Short mmCIF file of C-alpha atoms and ligand atoms in Angstrom, two decimals:
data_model
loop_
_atom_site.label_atom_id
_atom_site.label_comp_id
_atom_site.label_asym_id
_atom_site.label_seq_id
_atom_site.Cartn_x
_atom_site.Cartn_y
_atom_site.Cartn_z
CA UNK I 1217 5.53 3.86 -27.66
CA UNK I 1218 3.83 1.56 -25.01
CA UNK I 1219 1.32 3.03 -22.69
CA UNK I 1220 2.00 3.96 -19.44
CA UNK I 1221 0.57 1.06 -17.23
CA UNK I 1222 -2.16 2.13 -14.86
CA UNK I 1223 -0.98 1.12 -11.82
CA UNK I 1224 2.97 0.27 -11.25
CA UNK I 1225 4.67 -0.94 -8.25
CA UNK I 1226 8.34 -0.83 -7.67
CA UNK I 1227 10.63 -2.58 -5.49
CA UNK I 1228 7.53 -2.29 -2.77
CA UNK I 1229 8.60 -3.30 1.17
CA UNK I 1230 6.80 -3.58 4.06
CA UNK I 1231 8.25 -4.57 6.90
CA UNK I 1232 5.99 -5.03 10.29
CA UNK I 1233 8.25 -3.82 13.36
CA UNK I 1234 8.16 -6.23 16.71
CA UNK I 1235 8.51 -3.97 19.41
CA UNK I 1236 9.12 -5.07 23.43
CA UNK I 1237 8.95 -3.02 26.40
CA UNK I 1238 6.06 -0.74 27.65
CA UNK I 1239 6.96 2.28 28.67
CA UNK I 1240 9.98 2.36 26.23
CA UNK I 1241 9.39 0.42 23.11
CA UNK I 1242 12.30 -1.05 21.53
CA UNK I 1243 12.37 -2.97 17.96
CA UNK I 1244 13.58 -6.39 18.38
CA UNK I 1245 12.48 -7.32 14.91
CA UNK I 1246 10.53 -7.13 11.91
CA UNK I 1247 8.05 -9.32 9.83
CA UNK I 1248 9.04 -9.20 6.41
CA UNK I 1249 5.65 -9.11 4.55
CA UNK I 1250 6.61 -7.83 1.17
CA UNK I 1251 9.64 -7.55 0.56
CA UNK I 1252 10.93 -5.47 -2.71
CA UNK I 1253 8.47 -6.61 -5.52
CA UNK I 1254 7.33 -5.08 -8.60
CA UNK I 1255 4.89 -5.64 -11.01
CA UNK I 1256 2.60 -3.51 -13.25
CA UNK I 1257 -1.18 -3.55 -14.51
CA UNK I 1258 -2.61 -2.54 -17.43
CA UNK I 1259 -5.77 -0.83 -17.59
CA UNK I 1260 -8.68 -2.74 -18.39
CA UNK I 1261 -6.87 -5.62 -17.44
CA UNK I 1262 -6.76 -8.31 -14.29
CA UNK I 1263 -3.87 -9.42 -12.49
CA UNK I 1264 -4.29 -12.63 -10.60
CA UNK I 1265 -1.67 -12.94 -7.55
CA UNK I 1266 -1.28 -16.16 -5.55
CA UNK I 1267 0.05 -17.31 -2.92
CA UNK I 1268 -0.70 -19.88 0.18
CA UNK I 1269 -1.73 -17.71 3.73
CA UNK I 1270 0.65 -15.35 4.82
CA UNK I 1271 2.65 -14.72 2.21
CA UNK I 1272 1.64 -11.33 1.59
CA UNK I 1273 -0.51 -10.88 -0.78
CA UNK I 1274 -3.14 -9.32 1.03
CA UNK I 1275 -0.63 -6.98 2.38
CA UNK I 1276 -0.06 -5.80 -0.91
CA UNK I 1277 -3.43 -5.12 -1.61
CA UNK I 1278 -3.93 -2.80 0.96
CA UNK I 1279 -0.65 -1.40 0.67
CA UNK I 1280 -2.00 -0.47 -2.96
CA UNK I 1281 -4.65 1.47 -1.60
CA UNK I 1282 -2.57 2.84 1.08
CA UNK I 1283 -5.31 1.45 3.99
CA UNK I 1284 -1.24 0.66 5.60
CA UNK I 1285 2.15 2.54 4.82
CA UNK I 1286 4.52 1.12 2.80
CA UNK I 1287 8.00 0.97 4.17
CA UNK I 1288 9.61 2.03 0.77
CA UNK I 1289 9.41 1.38 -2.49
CA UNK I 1290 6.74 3.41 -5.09
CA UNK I 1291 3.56 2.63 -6.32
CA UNK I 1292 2.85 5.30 -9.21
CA UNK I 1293 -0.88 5.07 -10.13
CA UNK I 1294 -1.80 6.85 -13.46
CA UNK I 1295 1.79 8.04 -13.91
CA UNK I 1296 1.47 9.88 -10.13
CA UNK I 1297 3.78 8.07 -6.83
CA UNK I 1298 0.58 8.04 -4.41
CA UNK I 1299 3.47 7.20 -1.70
CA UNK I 1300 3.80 10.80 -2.27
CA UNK I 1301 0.28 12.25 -1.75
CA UNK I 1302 -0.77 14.30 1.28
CA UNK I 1303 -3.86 12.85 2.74
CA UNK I 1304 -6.56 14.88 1.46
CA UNK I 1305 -4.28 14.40 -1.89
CA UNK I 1306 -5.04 10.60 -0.98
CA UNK I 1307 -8.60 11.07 -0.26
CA UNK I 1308 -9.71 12.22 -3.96
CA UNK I 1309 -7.57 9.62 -5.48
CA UNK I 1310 -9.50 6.90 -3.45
CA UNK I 1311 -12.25 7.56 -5.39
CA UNK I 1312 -10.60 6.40 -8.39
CA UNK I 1313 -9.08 3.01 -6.10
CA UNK I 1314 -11.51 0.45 -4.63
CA UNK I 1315 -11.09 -2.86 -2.73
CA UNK I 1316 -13.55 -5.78 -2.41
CA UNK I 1317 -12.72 -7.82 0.41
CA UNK I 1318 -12.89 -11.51 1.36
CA UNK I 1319 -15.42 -11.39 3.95
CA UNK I 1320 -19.19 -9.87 2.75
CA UNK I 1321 -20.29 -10.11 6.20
CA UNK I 1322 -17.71 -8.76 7.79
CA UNK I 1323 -17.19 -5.80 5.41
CA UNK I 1324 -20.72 -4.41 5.68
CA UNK I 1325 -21.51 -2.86 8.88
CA UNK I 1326 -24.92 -5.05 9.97
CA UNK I 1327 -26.77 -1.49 11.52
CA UNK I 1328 -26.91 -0.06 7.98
CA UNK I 1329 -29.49 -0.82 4.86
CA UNK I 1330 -28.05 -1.64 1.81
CA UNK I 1331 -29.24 1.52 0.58
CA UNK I 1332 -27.06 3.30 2.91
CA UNK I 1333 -23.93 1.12 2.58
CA UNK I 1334 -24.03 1.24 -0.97
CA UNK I 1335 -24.67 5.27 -0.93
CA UNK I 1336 -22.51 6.22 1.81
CA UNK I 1337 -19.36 6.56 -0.55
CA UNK I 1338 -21.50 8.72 -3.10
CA UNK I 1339 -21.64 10.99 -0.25
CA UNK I 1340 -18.23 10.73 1.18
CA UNK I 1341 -17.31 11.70 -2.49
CA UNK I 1342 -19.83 14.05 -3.07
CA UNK I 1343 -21.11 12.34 -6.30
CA UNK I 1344 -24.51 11.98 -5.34
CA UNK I 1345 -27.18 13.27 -2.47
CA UNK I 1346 -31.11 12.34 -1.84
CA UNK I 1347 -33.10 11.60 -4.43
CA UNK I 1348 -30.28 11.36 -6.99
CA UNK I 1349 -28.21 8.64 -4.62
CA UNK I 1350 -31.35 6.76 -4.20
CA UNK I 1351 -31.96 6.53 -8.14
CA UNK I 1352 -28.31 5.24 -8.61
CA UNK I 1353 -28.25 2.95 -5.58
CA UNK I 1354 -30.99 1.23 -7.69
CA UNK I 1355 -29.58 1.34 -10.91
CA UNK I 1356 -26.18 -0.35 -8.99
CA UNK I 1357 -28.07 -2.85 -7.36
CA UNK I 1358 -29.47 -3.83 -10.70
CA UNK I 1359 -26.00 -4.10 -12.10
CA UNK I 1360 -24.94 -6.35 -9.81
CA UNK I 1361 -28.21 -8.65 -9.81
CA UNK I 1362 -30.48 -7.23 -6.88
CA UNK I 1363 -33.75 -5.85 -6.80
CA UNK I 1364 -34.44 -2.18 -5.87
CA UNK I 1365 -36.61 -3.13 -2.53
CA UNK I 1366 -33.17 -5.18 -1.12
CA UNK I 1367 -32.15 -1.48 -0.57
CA UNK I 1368 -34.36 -1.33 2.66
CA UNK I 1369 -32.82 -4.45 4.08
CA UNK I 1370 -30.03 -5.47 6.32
CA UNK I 1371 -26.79 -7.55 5.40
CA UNK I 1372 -28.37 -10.33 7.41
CA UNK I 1373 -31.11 -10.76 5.24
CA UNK I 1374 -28.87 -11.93 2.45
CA UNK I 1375 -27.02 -14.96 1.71
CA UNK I 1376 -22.91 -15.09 0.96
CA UNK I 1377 -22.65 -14.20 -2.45
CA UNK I 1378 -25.93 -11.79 -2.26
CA UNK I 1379 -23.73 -10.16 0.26
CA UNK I 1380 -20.45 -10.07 -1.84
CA UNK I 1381 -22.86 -8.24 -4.70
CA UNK I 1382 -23.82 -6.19 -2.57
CA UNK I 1383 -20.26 -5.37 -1.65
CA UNK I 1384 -19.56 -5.04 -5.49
CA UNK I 1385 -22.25 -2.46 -5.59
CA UNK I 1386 -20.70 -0.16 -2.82
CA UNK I 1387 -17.32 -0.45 -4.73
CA UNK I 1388 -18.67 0.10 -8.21
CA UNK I 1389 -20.42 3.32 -6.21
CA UNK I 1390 -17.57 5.60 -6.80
CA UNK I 1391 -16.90 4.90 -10.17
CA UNK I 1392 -13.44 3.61 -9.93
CA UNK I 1393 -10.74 2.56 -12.44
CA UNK I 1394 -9.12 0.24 -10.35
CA UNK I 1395 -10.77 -2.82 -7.67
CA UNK I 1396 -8.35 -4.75 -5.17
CA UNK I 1397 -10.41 -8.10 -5.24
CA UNK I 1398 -9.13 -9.59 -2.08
CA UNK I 1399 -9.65 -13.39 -2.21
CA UNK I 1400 -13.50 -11.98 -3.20
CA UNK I 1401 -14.98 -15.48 -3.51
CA UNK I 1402 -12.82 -17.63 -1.09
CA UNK I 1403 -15.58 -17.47 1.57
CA UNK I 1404 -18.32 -18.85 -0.64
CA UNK I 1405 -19.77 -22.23 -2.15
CA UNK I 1406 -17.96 -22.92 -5.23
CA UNK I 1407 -21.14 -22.45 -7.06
CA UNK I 1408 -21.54 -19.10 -5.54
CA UNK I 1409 -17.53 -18.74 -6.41
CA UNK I 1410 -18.25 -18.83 -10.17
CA UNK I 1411 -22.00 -16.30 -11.02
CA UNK I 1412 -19.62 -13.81 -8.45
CA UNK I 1413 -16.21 -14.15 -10.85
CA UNK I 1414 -18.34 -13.76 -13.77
CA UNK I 1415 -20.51 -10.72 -12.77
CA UNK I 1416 -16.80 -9.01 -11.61
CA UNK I 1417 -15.76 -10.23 -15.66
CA UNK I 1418 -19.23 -8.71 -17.23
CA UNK I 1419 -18.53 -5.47 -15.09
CA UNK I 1420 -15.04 -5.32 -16.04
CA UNK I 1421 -16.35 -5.10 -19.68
CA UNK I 1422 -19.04 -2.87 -18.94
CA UNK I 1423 -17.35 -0.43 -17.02
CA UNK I 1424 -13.41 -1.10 -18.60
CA UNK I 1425 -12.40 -1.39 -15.20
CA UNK I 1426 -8.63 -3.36 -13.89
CA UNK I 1427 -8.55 -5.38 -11.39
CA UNK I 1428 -5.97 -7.14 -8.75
CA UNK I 1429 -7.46 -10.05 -8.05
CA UNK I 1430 -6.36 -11.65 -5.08
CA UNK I 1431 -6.58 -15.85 -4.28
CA UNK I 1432 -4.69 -18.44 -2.58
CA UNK I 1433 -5.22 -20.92 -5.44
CA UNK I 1434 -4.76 -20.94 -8.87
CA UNK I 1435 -7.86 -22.43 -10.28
CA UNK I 1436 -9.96 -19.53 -8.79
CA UNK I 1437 -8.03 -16.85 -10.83
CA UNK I 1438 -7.27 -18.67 -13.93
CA UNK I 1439 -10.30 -18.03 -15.59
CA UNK I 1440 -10.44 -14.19 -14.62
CA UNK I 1441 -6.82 -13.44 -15.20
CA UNK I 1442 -4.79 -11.81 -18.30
CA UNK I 1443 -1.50 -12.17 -15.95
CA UNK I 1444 -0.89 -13.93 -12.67
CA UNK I 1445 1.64 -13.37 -10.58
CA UNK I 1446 3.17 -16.10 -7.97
CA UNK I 1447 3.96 -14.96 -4.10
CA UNK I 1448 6.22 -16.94 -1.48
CA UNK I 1449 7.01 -15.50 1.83
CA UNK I 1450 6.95 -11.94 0.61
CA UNK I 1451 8.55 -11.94 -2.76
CA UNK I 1452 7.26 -12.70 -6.42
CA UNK I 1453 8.93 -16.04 -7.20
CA UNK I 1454 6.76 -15.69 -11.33
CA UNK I 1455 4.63 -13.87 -12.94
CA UNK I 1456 3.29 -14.22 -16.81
CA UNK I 1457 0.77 -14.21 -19.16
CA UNK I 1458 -1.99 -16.76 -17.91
CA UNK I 1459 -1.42 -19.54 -20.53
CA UNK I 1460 2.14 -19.40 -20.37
CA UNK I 1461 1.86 -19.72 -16.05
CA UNK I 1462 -0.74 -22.75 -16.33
CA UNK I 1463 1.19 -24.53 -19.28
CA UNK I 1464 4.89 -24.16 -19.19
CA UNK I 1465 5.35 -23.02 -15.01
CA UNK I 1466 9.15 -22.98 -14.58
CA UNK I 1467 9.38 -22.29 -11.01
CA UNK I 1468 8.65 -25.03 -8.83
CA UNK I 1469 6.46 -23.45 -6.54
CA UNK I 1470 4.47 -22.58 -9.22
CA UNK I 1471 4.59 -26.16 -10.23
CA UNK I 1472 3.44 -27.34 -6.95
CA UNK I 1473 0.54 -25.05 -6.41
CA UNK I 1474 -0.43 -26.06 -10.42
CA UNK I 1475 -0.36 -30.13 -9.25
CA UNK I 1476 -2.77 -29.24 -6.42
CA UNK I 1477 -5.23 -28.12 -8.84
CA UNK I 1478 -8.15 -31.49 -9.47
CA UNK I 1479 -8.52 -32.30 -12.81
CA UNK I 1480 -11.81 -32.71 -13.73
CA UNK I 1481 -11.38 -35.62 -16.50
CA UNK I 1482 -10.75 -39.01 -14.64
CA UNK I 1483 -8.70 -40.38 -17.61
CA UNK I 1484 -5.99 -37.71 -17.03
CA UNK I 1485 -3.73 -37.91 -14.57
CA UNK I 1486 -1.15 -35.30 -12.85
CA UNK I 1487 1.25 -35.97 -10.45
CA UNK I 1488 0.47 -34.27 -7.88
CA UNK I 1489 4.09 -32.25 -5.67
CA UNK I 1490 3.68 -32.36 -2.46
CA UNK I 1491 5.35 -29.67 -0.30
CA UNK I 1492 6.87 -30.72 2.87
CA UNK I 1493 6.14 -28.29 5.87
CA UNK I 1494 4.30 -24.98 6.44
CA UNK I 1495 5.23 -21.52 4.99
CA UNK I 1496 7.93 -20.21 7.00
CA UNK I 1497 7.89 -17.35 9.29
CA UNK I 1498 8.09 -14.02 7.31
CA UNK I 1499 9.87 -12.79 11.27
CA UNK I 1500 13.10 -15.04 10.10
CA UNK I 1501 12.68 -16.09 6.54
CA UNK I 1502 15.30 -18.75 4.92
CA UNK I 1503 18.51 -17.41 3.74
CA UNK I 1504 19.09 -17.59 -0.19
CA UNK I 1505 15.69 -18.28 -1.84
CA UNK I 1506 12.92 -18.37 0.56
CA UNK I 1507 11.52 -21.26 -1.09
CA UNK I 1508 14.46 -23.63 -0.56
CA UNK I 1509 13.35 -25.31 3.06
CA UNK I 1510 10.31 -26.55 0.75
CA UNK I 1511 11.55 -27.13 -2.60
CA UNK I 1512 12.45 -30.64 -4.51
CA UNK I 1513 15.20 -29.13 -5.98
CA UNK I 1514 17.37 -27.47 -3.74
CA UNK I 1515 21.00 -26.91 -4.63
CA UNK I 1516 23.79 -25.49 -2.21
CA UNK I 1517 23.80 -22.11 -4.22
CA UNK I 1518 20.07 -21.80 -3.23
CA UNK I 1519 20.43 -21.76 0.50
CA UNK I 1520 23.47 -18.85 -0.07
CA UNK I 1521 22.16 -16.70 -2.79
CA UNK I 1522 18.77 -15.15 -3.44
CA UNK I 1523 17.80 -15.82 -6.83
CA UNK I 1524 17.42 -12.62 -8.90
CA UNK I 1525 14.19 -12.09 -10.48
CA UNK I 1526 14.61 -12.30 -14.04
CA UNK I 1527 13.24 -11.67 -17.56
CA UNK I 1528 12.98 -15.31 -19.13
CA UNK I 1529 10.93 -12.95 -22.48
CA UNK I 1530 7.36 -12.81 -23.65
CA UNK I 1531 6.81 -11.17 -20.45
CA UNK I 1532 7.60 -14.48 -18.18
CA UNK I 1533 9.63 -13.35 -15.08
CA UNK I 1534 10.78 -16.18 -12.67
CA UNK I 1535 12.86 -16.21 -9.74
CA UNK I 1536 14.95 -19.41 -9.58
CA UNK I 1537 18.27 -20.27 -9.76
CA UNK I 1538 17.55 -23.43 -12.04
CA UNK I 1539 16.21 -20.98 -14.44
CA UNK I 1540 18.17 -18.40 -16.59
CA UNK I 1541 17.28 -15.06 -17.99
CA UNK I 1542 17.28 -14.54 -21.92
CA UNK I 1543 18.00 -10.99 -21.63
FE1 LIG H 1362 14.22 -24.38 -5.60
FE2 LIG H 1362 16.66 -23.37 -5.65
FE3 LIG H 1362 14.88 -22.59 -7.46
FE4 LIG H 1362 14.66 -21.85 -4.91
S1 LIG H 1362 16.29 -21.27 -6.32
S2 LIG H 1362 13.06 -22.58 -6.21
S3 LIG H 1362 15.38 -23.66 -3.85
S4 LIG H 1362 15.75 -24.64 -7.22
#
């Protein structure tokens, strides 16, 4: 028998309300930022997603770690629904569920040492006090490539990616078996992009940790990835192993984001499919398929029907009308 997957999510939804009026609020709306998807991860194992700006991805993230309330749906991590935990239920279980986010700088609070921000969850979490949080603040720092004096200094003091280690560091604090990695390296120099996706991969095998690893592009996750998962305007439109995604795509948003990617040989040459137009708004999404305002192969059944989200086998799921299941 298969084991259970570490973290699972199940028709997830999370719909924003638009409310008008002041004294009386009324809902005249909702933004539909995820909207029923599921997917699973393994332990020890890193699931890409992807998707252009606003189509939920990040959303998901922190609906993961419950830092917003899911409309419906379940998200059962290590076989428990943690839709269903009371808060101080919730608050143990973060321990155990960390997020990295896009923005170092941002994330770190600039009146606190290092030291501090990386010990601060030891304490939350009772792991470590004094002495004892000092000695592991070190050893973390180490792990993620700083010296033990940066402990005394300020966020300011460091550069981009020295600030995304240290952000590392502060996650890595609590011992956790799962890290949100929310676009991580999309605010640094692509340099910077690749010693910070390779210290996440040496940690990963150092510490057996899973990740979700969020990006808008596909090049950034392709290398870290055992699965990635595609997102459009709130839904998964594919998901599958990585080699299968970058080699044989079959939806054609997929496609599209894949012919953005540069190829670094000269000789070779892809064409390159351009979408027409911005991501819709996720207030009044397209009928049928969400993708079909945008895509080069729209067929009347598109703009009608939503496609279902099927099982094309060897764990390749696509969401297309052109495409059909095997199952
Ligand atoms: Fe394009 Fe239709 Fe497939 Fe949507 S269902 S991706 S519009 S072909």
């Amino acid at each position: 028998m298969a084991a259970e997957p570490l973290l699972e999510v199940k028709n997830l939804i999370k719909h924003f309300p638009i409310t008008r009026g002041i004294i009386i609020a009324k809902k005249v709306g909702a933004v539909q930022a995820v909207d029923g998807i599921s997917f699973h991860i393994d332990k020890g194992e890193t699931l890409g997603l992807v998707g252009e700006s606003g189509c939920g991805k990040s959303t998901t993230g922190r609906l993961i770690l419950r830092l917003i309330e899911a409309t419906s749906g379940e998200i059962r991590f290590a076989g428990r629904n943690i839709l269903d935990l009371k808060p101080d239920q919730m608050r143990e279980l973060r321990r155990d569920m960390q997020i990295i986010f896009q923005d170092p700088y941002a994330s770190l609070n600039p009146r606190m040492t290092v030291g501090d921000i990386v010990g601060e969850p030891m304490e939350i979490h009772g792991i470590a006090r004094g002495a004892e949080k000092e000695k592991r603040v070190r050893e973390l720092l180490s792990v993620v490539g700083l010296a033990s004096h940066h402990a005394r200094r300020y966020p300011h003091e460091f550069s981009g990616g020295q600030r995304q280690r240290i952000g590392v560091a502060r996650a890595l604090a609590v011992n956790p078996k799962i890290i949100v990695c929310d676009e991580p390296v999309s605010a640094l120099d692509v340099s910077i992009q690749a010693q910070v996706i390779n210290l996440l991969q040496d940690l990963q095998k150092e510490f057996g940790l899973t990740y979700l690893f969020i990006a808008h592009d596909l090049s950034v996750v392709k290398h870290i990835s055992n699965r990635v998962a595609v997102m459009y305007l709130g839904k998964l439109v594919e998901l599958a192993e990585k080699d299968t995604l970058y080699e044989t795509p079959l939806h054609p948003y997929t496609k599209a984001l894949l012919s953005a990617i540069p190829i670094p040989d000269p000789a070779l040459q892809r064409e390159r499919i351009i979408l027409e137009g911005d991501v819709p708004s996720p207030i009044n999404p397209p009928t049928g398929c969400r993708f079909h305002t945008r895509c080069p192969y729209v067929m009347d059944i598109c703009k009608q029907e939503d496609p279902a989200y099927v099982d094309v086998g060897d764990k390749h799921f696509v969401a297309c009308h052109l495409v059909k299941s095997n199952k």
